[in-house]
Structures are given as structure tokens and as C-alpha cells.
Coordinates of C-alpha atoms in Angstrom, one line a residue:
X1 CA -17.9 -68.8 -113.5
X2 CA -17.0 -65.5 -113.1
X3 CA -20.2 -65.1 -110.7
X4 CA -18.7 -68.1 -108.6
X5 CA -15.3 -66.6 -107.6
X6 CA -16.7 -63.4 -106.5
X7 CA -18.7 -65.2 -104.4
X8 CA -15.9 -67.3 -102.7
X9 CA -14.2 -63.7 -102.5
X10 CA -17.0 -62.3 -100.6
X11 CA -17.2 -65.4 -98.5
X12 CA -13.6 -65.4 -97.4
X13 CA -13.9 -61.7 -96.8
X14 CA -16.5 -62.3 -94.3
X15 CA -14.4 -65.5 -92.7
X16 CA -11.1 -62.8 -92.3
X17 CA -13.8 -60.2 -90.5
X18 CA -15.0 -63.1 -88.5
X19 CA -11.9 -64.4 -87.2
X20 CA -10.4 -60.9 -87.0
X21 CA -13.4 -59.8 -84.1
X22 CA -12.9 -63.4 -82.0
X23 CA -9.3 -62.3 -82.1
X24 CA -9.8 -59.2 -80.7
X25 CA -12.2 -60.0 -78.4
X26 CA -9.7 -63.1 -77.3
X27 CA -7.0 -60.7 -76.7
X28 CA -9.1 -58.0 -74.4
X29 CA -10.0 -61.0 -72.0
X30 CA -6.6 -62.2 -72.4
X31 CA -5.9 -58.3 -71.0
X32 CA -8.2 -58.6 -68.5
X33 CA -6.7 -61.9 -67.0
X34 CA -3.3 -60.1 -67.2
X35 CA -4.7 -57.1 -65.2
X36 CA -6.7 -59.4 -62.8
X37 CA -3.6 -61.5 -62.0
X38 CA -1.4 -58.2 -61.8
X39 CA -4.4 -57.1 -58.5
X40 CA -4.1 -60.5 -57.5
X41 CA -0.1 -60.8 -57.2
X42 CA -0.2 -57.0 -55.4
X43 CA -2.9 -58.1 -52.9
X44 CA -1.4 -61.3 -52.2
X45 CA 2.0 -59.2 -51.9
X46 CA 0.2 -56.9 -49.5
X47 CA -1.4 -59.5 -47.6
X48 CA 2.0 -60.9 -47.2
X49 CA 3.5 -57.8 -46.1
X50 CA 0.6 -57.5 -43.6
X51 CA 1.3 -60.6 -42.0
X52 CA 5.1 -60.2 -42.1
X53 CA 4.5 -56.6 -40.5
X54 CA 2.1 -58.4 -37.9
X55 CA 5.2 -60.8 -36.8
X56 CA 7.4 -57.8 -36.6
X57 CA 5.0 -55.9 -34.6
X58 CA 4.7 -58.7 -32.4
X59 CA 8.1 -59.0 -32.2
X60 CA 9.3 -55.8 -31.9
X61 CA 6.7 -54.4 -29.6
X62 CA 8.3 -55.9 -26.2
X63 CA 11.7 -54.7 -27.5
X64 CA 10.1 -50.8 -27.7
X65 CA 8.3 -51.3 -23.8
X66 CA 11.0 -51.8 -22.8
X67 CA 13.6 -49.1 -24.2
X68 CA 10.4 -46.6 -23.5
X69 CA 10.8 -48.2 -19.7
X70 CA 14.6 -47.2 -19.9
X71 CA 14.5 -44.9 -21.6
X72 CA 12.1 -43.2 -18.5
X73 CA 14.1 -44.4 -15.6
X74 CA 17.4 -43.4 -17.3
X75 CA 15.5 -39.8 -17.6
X76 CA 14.2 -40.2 -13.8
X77 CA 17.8 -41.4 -12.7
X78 CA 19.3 -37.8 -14.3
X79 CA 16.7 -36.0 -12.7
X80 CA 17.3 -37.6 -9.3
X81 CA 21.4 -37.3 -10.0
X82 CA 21.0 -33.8 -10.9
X83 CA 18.7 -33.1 -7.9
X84 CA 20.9 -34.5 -5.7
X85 CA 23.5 -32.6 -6.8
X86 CA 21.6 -29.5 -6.5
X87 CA 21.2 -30.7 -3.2
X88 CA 24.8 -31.2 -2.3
X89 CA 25.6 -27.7 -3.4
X90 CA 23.2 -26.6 -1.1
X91 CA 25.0 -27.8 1.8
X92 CA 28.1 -25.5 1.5
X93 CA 25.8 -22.5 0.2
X94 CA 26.0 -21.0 3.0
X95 CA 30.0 -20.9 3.2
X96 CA 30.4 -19.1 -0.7
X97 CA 27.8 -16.9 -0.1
X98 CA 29.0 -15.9 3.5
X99 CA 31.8 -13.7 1.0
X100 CA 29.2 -11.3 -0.4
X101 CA 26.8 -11.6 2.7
X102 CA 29.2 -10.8 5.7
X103 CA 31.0 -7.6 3.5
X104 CA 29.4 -4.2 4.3
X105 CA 26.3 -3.3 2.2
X106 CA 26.4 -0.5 0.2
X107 CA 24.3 0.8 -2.9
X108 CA 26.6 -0.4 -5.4
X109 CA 26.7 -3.6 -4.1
X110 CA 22.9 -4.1 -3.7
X111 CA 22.7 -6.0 -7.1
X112 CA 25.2 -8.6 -5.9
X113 CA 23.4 -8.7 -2.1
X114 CA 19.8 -9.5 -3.7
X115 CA 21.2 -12.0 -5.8
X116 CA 23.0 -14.0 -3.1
X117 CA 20.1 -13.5 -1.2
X118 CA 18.0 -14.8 -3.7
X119 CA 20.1 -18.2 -4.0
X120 CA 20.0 -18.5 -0.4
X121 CA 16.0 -18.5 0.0
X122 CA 16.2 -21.1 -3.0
X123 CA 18.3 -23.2 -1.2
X124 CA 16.3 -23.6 2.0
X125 CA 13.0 -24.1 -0.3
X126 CA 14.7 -26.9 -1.7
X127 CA 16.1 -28.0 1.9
X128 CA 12.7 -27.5 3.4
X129 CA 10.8 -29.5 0.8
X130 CA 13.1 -32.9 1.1
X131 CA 13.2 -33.0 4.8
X132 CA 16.7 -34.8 5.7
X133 CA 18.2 -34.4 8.9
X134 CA 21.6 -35.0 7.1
X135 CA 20.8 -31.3 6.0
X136 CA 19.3 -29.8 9.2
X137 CA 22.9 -27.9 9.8
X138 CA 22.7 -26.9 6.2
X139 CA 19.3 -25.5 6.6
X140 CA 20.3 -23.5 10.4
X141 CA 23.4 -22.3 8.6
X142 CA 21.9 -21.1 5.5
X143 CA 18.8 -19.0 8.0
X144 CA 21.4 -17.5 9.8
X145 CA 23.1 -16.4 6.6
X146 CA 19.7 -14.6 5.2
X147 CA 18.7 -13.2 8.8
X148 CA 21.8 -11.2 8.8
X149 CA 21.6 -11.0 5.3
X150 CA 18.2 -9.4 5.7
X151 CA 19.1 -7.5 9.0
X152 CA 22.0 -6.0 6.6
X153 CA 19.3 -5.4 4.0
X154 CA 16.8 -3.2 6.5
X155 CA 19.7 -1.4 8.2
X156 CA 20.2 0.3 4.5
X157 CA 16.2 0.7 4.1
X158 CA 16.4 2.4 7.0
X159 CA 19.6 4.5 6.0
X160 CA 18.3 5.7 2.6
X161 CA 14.4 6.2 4.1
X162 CA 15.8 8.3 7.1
X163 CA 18.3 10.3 4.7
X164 CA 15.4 11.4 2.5
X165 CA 12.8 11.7 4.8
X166 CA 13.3 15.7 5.6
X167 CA 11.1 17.8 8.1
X168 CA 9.1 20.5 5.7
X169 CA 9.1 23.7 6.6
X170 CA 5.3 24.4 6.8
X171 CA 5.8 28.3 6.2
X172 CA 6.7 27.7 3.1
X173 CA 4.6 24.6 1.7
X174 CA 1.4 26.1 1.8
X175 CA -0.5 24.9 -1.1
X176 CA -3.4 23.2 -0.9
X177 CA -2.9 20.5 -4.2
X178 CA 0.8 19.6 -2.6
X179 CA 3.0 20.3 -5.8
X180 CA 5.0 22.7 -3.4
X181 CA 5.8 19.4 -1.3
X182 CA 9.5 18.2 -2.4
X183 CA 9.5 14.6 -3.9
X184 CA 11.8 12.1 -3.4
X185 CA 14.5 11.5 -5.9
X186 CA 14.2 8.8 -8.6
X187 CA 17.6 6.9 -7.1
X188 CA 16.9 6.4 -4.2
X189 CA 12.5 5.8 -5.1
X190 CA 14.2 3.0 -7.0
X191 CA 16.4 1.6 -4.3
X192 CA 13.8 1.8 -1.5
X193 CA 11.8 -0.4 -3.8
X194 CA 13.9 -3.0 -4.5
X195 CA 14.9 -3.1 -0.5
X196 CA 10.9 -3.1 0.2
X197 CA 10.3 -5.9 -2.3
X198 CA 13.3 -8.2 -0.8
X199 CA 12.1 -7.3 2.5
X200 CA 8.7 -7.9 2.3
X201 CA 9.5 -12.0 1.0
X202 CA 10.6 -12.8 4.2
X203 CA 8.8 -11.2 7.2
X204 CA 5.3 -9.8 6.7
X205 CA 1.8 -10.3 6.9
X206 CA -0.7 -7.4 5.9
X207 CA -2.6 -8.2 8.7
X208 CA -0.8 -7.9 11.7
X209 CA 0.6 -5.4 13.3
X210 CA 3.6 -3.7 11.3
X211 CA 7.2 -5.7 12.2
X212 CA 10.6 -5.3 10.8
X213 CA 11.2 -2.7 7.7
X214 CA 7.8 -1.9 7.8
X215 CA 7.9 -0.8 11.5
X216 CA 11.0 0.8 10.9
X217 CA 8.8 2.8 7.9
X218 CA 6.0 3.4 9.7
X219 CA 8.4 5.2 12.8
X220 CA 10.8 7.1 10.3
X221 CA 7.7 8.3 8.3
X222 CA 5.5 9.2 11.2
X223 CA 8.4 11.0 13.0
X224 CA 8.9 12.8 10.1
X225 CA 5.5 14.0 10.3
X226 CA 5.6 15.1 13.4
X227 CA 8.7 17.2 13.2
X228 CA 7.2 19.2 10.2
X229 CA 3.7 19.8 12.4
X230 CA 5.6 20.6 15.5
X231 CA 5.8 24.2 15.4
X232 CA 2.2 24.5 14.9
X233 CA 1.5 21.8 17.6
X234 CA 3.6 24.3 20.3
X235 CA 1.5 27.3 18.8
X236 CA -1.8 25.3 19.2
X237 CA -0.6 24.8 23.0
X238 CA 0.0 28.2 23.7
X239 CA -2.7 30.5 25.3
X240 CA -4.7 33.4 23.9
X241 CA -3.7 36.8 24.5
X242 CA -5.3 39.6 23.8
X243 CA -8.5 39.6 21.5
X244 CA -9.0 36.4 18.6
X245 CA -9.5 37.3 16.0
X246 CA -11.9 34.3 13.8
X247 CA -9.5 32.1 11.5
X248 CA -6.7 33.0 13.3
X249 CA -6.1 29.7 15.6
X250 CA -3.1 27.6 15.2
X251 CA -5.2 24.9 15.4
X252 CA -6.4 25.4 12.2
X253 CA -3.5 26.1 10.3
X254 CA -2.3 22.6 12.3
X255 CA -5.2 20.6 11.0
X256 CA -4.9 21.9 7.1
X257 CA -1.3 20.9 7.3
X258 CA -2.4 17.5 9.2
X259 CA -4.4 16.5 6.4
X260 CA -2.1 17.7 3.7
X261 CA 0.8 15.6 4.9
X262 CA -1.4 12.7 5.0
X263 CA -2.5 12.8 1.4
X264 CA 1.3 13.0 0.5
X265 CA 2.3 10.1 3.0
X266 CA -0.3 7.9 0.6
X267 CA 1.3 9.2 -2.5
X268 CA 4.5 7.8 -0.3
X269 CA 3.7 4.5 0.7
X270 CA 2.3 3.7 -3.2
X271 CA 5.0 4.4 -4.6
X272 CA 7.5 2.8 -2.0
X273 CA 5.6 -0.1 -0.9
X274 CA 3.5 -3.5 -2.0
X275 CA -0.1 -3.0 -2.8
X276 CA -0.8 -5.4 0.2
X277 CA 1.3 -3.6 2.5
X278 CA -0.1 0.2 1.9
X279 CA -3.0 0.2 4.1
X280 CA -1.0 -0.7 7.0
X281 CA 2.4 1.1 6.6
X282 CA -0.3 4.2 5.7
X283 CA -2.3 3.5 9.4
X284 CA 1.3 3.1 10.8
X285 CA 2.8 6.3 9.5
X286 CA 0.0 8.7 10.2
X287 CA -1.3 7.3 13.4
X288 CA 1.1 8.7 16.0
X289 CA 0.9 12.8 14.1
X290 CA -3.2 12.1 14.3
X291 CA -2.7 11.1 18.0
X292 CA -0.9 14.0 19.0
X293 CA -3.3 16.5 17.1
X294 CA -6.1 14.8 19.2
X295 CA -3.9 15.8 22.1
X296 CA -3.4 19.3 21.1
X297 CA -7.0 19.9 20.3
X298 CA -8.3 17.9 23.4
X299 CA -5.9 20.6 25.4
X300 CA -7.7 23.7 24.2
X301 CA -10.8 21.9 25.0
X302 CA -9.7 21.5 28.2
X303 CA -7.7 24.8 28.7
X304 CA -11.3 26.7 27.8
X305 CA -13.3 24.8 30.1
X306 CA -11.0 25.5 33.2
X307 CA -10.7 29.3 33.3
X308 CA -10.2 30.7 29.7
X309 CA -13.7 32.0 28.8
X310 CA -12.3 34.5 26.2
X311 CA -10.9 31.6 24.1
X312 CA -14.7 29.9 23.3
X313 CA -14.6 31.6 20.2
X314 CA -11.6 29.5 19.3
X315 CA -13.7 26.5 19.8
X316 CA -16.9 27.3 17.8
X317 CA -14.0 28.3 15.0
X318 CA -12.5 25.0 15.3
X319 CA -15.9 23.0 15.2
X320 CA -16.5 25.1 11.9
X321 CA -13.0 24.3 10.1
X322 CA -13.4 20.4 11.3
X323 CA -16.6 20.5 9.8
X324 CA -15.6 21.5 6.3
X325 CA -12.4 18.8 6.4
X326 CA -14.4 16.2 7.9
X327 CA -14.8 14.6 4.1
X328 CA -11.1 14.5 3.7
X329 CA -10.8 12.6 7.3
X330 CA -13.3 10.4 6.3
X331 CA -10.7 9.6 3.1
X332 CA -7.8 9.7 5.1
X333 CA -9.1 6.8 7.4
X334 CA -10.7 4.9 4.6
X335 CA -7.4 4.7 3.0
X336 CA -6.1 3.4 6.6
X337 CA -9.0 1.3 6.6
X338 CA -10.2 2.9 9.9
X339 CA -13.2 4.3 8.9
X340 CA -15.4 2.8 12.5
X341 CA -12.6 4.2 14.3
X342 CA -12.3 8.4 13.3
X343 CA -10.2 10.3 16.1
X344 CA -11.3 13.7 14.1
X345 CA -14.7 12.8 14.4
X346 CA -14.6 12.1 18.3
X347 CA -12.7 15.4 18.4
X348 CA -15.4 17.2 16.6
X349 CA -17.9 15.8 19.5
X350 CA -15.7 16.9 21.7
X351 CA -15.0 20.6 20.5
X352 CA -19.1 21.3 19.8
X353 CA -19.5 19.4 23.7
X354 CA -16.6 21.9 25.0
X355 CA -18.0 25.1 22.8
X356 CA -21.6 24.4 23.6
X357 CA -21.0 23.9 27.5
X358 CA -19.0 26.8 28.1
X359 CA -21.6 29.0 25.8
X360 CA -24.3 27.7 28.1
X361 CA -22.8 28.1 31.1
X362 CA -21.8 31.8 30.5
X363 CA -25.9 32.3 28.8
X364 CA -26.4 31.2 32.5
X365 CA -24.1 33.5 33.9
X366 CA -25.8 36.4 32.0
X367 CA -29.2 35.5 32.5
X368 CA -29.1 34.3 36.5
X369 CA -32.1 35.5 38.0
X370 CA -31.5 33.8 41.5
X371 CA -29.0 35.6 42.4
X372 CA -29.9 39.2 43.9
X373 CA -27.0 40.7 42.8
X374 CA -27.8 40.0 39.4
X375 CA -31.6 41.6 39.4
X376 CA -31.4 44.9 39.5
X377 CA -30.2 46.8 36.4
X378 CA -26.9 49.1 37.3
X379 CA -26.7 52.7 36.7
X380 CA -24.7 52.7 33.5
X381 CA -27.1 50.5 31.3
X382 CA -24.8 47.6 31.3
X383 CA -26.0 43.8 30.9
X384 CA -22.9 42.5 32.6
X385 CA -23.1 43.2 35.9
X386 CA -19.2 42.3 36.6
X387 CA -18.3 44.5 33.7
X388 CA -20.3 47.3 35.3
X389 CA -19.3 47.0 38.5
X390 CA -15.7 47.2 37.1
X391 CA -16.5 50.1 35.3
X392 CA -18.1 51.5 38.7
X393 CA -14.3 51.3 40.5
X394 CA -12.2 52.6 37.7
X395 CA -14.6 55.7 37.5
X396 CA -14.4 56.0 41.4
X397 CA -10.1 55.7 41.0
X398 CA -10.0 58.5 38.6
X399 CA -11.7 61.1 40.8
X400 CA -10.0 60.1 43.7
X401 CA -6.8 59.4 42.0
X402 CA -6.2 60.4 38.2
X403 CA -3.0 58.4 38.2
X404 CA -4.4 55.4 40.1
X405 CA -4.5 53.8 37.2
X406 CA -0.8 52.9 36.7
X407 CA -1.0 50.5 39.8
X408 CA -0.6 46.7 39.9
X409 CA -3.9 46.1 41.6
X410 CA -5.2 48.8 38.9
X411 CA -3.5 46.6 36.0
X412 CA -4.8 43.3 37.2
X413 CA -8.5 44.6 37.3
X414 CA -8.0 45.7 34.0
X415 CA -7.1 42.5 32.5
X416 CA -10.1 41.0 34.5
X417 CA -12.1 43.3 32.7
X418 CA -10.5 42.6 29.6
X419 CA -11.1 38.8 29.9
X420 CA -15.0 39.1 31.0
X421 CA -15.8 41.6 28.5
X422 CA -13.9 39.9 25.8
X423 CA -17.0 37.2 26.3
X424 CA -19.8 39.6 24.9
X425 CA -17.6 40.3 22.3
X426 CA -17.5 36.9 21.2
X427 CA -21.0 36.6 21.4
X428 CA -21.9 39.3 19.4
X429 CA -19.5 37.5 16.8
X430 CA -20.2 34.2 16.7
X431 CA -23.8 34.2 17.8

């Protein structure tokens, strides 16, 4: 009995166990289902929202062309308005900045010039690039405005570049490094640049010949120049008297002070000037003080081959001192982008043409044997027969007359002399 209900126990224990599992197991699919509908109600919602968004889209999309579409020409129509009105103010430009441009220019006012000039050269890009012949008045107004605007503008270029632009005194710079050369003042460095900047907007090409400020440079720097060289250019010019003495010719002195003046013009010119510009306001500048050295040397060249045989010495100096500057010629010209067209070296041909034909012709003179007068050796052992035979008559005056000497046909044999025998010295010291 007691064996029976333990046995239903055990059994009904296993029933509960059973029942208890299928439970559990019931309620994770019933989970399960609940999660899967929960995914199923979101995609469905999402799928719903998709199609709703599609509808929108669809709907909306014509609506957003066509505010972007207005939303362009309303930006194109302010552009247009506010171009226009640019435009219009162009057209009495001319008028309000007639106030500033008409006053006299000064260096104070400079600022307030280059601005006005400034909106003037906008104005007739902006006149220029629409093309309207309602504006064609606007646009001859507004040139005439910035051509005496810019006439203005070189008139005080000039002013300033003349005012600082000082002769040297080449007694006292005589340094071969320039530091003894005065420089121009920071002011006024300043103010030439900003006139040369303006300046060269409106008028210039680098290569053509030099027009407007840059002309006006090129004649204010060069005269300049010439002014500082011009007591050695008169020296150069004058003739030999007495005995030369070697290093001693103006010429010299002339070129060393030629070149030095053109290395400090290029310092010039790149400091005042455009990069584009320097090359040509440098060739401008130097040009007419090379010119006239070539005419002072081509002079002596001349003056020796005429009469002056005592001044060949002078020339075989010169050829010597050319020589040794020749390099700094050479970079002179480069810099003036000359280089096939050297004056100094066409001077140089002509000095050594000069030197060596007057050297030959008085070798000739000397060594004549056609001429009978010239054979026979004279008493006193002398190689120049004219110096002997004026040797000859002076010996002759003195016995005949010890004071004979003191005569003016006695003086003028004696600087006859002086000038023939001057020749062997010369000779003796450059040969």
C-alpha cells in the first residue's frame, strides 16, 4: 500500500516536470512570435514611411526646381541691378573726381591723387568691357580726366627726380666701390616709386622706345650725368702742352668716372623703377654721357692724327686704360642689353688704329731711306735729322749772336724742336 502511493507520487512528480518543460518551451516560441511580429510591424512601418517619403519626394521635388530656379535668377537679377548701378555711377565719375583731379598736386595730397586715379581707371575697365554708346561720353570724359590726371602725376615725377638729381663734384667722389656717391633720400625714393608705379599702368611698353615719365627719366638722369663728367669732358678736349707725362690724361680720369656713374645709375633705376622697365630707362639714361665720351675720345684721335705728334703717347695710354675697363663695359652694356652694339669697344679700335698709324708713320719718318737728305748721318751723332739740323742753327745763333736766342723766330724754332723731339721721347717710353 504504502509502496503504491509512492509510486503515484513519483509519477505525478514526473507529469508536473513534464508539463512544466512544454510550458516553457510554449512560452519562448510565444516570445519569439512576439519579437517576429515586433520586426514585422517596424518593417512594414518603414516600408510605409518609404513609400510616403517617395510621394513627398515626388511631390516636393518640382516645388525645390523651381525655388533653386528663383532662387538663381533673383541672385542674377541683384547682380545685374547692382552692376547697373555700378555702372550709372560711372557716368558722373568723372564730375566728383574732377574735385581732387583739377586741384594742384602736391606731396601731401599724392594719397588722395592715386586713389582717384585708381577709381577712374576702374571705371573705364568697366565702361570698356560693356560697350554702350549711351556711355561713350562717359568714357571720353573719364580719359580726359586721367590724362591730365596722369600729366599732373609726371609733372611731379619730374619735379622730385630733377630736385634730387644733383651734379657730383668728381674731385671729390673718387672712390672706386661708389660709397662716396650721395644717395637719394628715403622720402622722396618712396615717392618716386609710387609716381613710377602709377605711371607706368598707363603708358609703357618695355620694348619700345622710352615715352612719357620714362623719357622724362631717361633725360633728367642722363643730363645729370653729363653735367658731373663735364669738366673732365672740357679737359679731355684741351691740347697737350708741354711734355705727358703716362697716366696723366683727362681722358682717363673721364672714362673711370664714366663707368663709375654708370654702375650707380643701375643701383638708380632698380631701386626707382619696374623690373620690366630697367633695362630701357638704364640704355636711356647712360646713352647720351657714352655718346659724348665717344666724341671726346674720337677728338683726340683725330687732334693726334692731324698735327699733334707729341700727344701719341696719350693714345697708346688710352688703348691701355680701355683695355683694363673693357670687362666693366662689357657689364655696363649687358645690363643695357647692348652687348652687339659696344661704343667703347669701337673706340678701342679706333684709339690702337689712331696710335698704331701715327707710330708707323713717324717709324717711317725715322727710317726713310729715299729721301737724300735723310742718308747721310749728321755731324753730332743724331738719329733725327730735323732735330739735328735744329741743333745745327741754334749752335750757329749763339756764336753769331749770344742773345739771338730771345727772338720770336728763335722761340718758335724752339717749340718746333720741342714738339719733334718730344717724339723720341715717347718712343723710348712706350716702346
Amino acid at each position: 500500500m504504502a509502496i503504491a502511493s509512492s509510486a503515484s507520487a513519483s509519477s505525478e512528480g514526473v507529469r508536473d516536470n513534464s508539463n512544466k518543460t512544454f510550458l516553457d518551451e510554449e512560452a519562448a516560441e510565444l516570445d519569439a512570435l512576439v519579437t517576429n511580429l515586433e520586426k514585422t510591424n517596424t518593417v512594414t512601418i518603414l516600408n510605409s514611411f518609404d513609400t510616403r517619403l517617395a510621394h513627398l519626394e515626388s511631390s516636393v521635388l518640382p516645388i525645390h526646381k523651381s525655388t533653386q530656379s528663383l532662387t538663381r535668377l533673383a541672385g542674377n537679377m541683384n547682380q545685374t541691378v547692382a552692376a547697373l548701378e555700378s555702372i550709372l555711377s560711372y557716368f558722373d565719375l568723372a564730375a566728383r573726381e574732377e574735385t581732387i583731379i583739377m586741384r594742384p598736386l602736391t606731396e601731401q595730397d599724392l594719397q588722395i591723387y592715386l586713389q582717384s586715379i585708381g577709381r577712374i581707371r576702374e571705371a573705364l575697365k568697366a565702361m570698356n568691357s560693356v560697350n554702350l554708346k549711351a556711355g561713350e561720353r562717359a568714357v571720353q570724359q573719364l580719359r580726359r580726366s586721367l590724362k591730365v590726371a596722369v600729366g599732373k602725376l609726371h609733372e611731379l615725377f619730374k619735379q622730385i627726380l630733377v630736385k634730387h638729381s644733383v651734379p657730383l663734384d668728381l674731385r671729390v667722389v673718387t672712390s672706386s666701390d661708389r660709397k662716396d656717391i650721395p644717395h637719394m633720400s628715403q622720402h622722396p625714393t618712396q615717392t618716386l616709386v609710387q609716381l613710377a608705379k602709377s605711371l607706368a599702368e598707363t603708358e609703357l611698353d618695355p620694348n619700345v622706345t622710352p615715352t612719357g615719365y620714362l623719357k622724362s627719366y631717361c633725360e633728367i638722369r642722363a643730363n645729370t650725368m653729363i653735367k658731373s663728367l663735364e669738366p673732365l669732358y672740357r679737359s679731355s678736349m684741351v691740347e697737350l702742352k708741354g711734355v705727358y707725362d703716362k697716366g696723366s690724361s683727362p681722358f682717363i680720369q673721364y672714362t673711370a668716372s664714366l663707368l663709375k656713374l654708370c654702375r650707380n645709375e643701375a643701383d638708380v633705376a632698380d631701386t626707382l623703377l619696374d623690373a620690366k622697365m630697367l633695362s630701357l630707362a638704364f640704355m636711356g639714361s647712360i646713352m647720351p654721357p657714352i655718346e659724348q665720351w665717344v666724341e671726346a675720345g674720337r677728338s683726340i684721335v683725330k687732334r693726334v692724327k692731324k698735327s699733334y705728334m707729341s700727344e701719341v703717347g696719350i693714345l697708346f695710354d688710352i688703348v691701355e686704360s680701355l683695355e683694363t675697363s673693357m670687362g666693366t663695359f662689357e657689364s655696363v652694356y649687358g645690363l643695357a642689353r647692348r652687348q652687339k652694339e659696344n661704343d667703347a669697344f669701337e673706340l678701342l679700335k679706333s684709339f690702337k688704329a689712331g696710335a698704331m698709324r701715327t707710330f708707323i708713320d713717324f717709324l717711317n719718318e725715322l727710317r726713310n731711306q729715299n729721301n737724300v737728305k735723310y742718308q747721310a748721318m749728321p755731324p753730332d751723332g743724331s738719329v733725327h735729322q730735323l732735330t739735328s739740323d735744329v741743333t745745327d742753327q741754334k749752335k750757329k745763333e749763339k756764336k753769331c749772336n749770344p742773345e739771338s736766342g730771345s727772338g720770336p723766330s728763335a722761340q718758335n724754332r724752339r717749340s718746333q724742336a720741342a714738339g719733334r723731339g718730344g717724339r723720341n721721347a715717347i718712343v723710348q717710353h712706350y716702346i
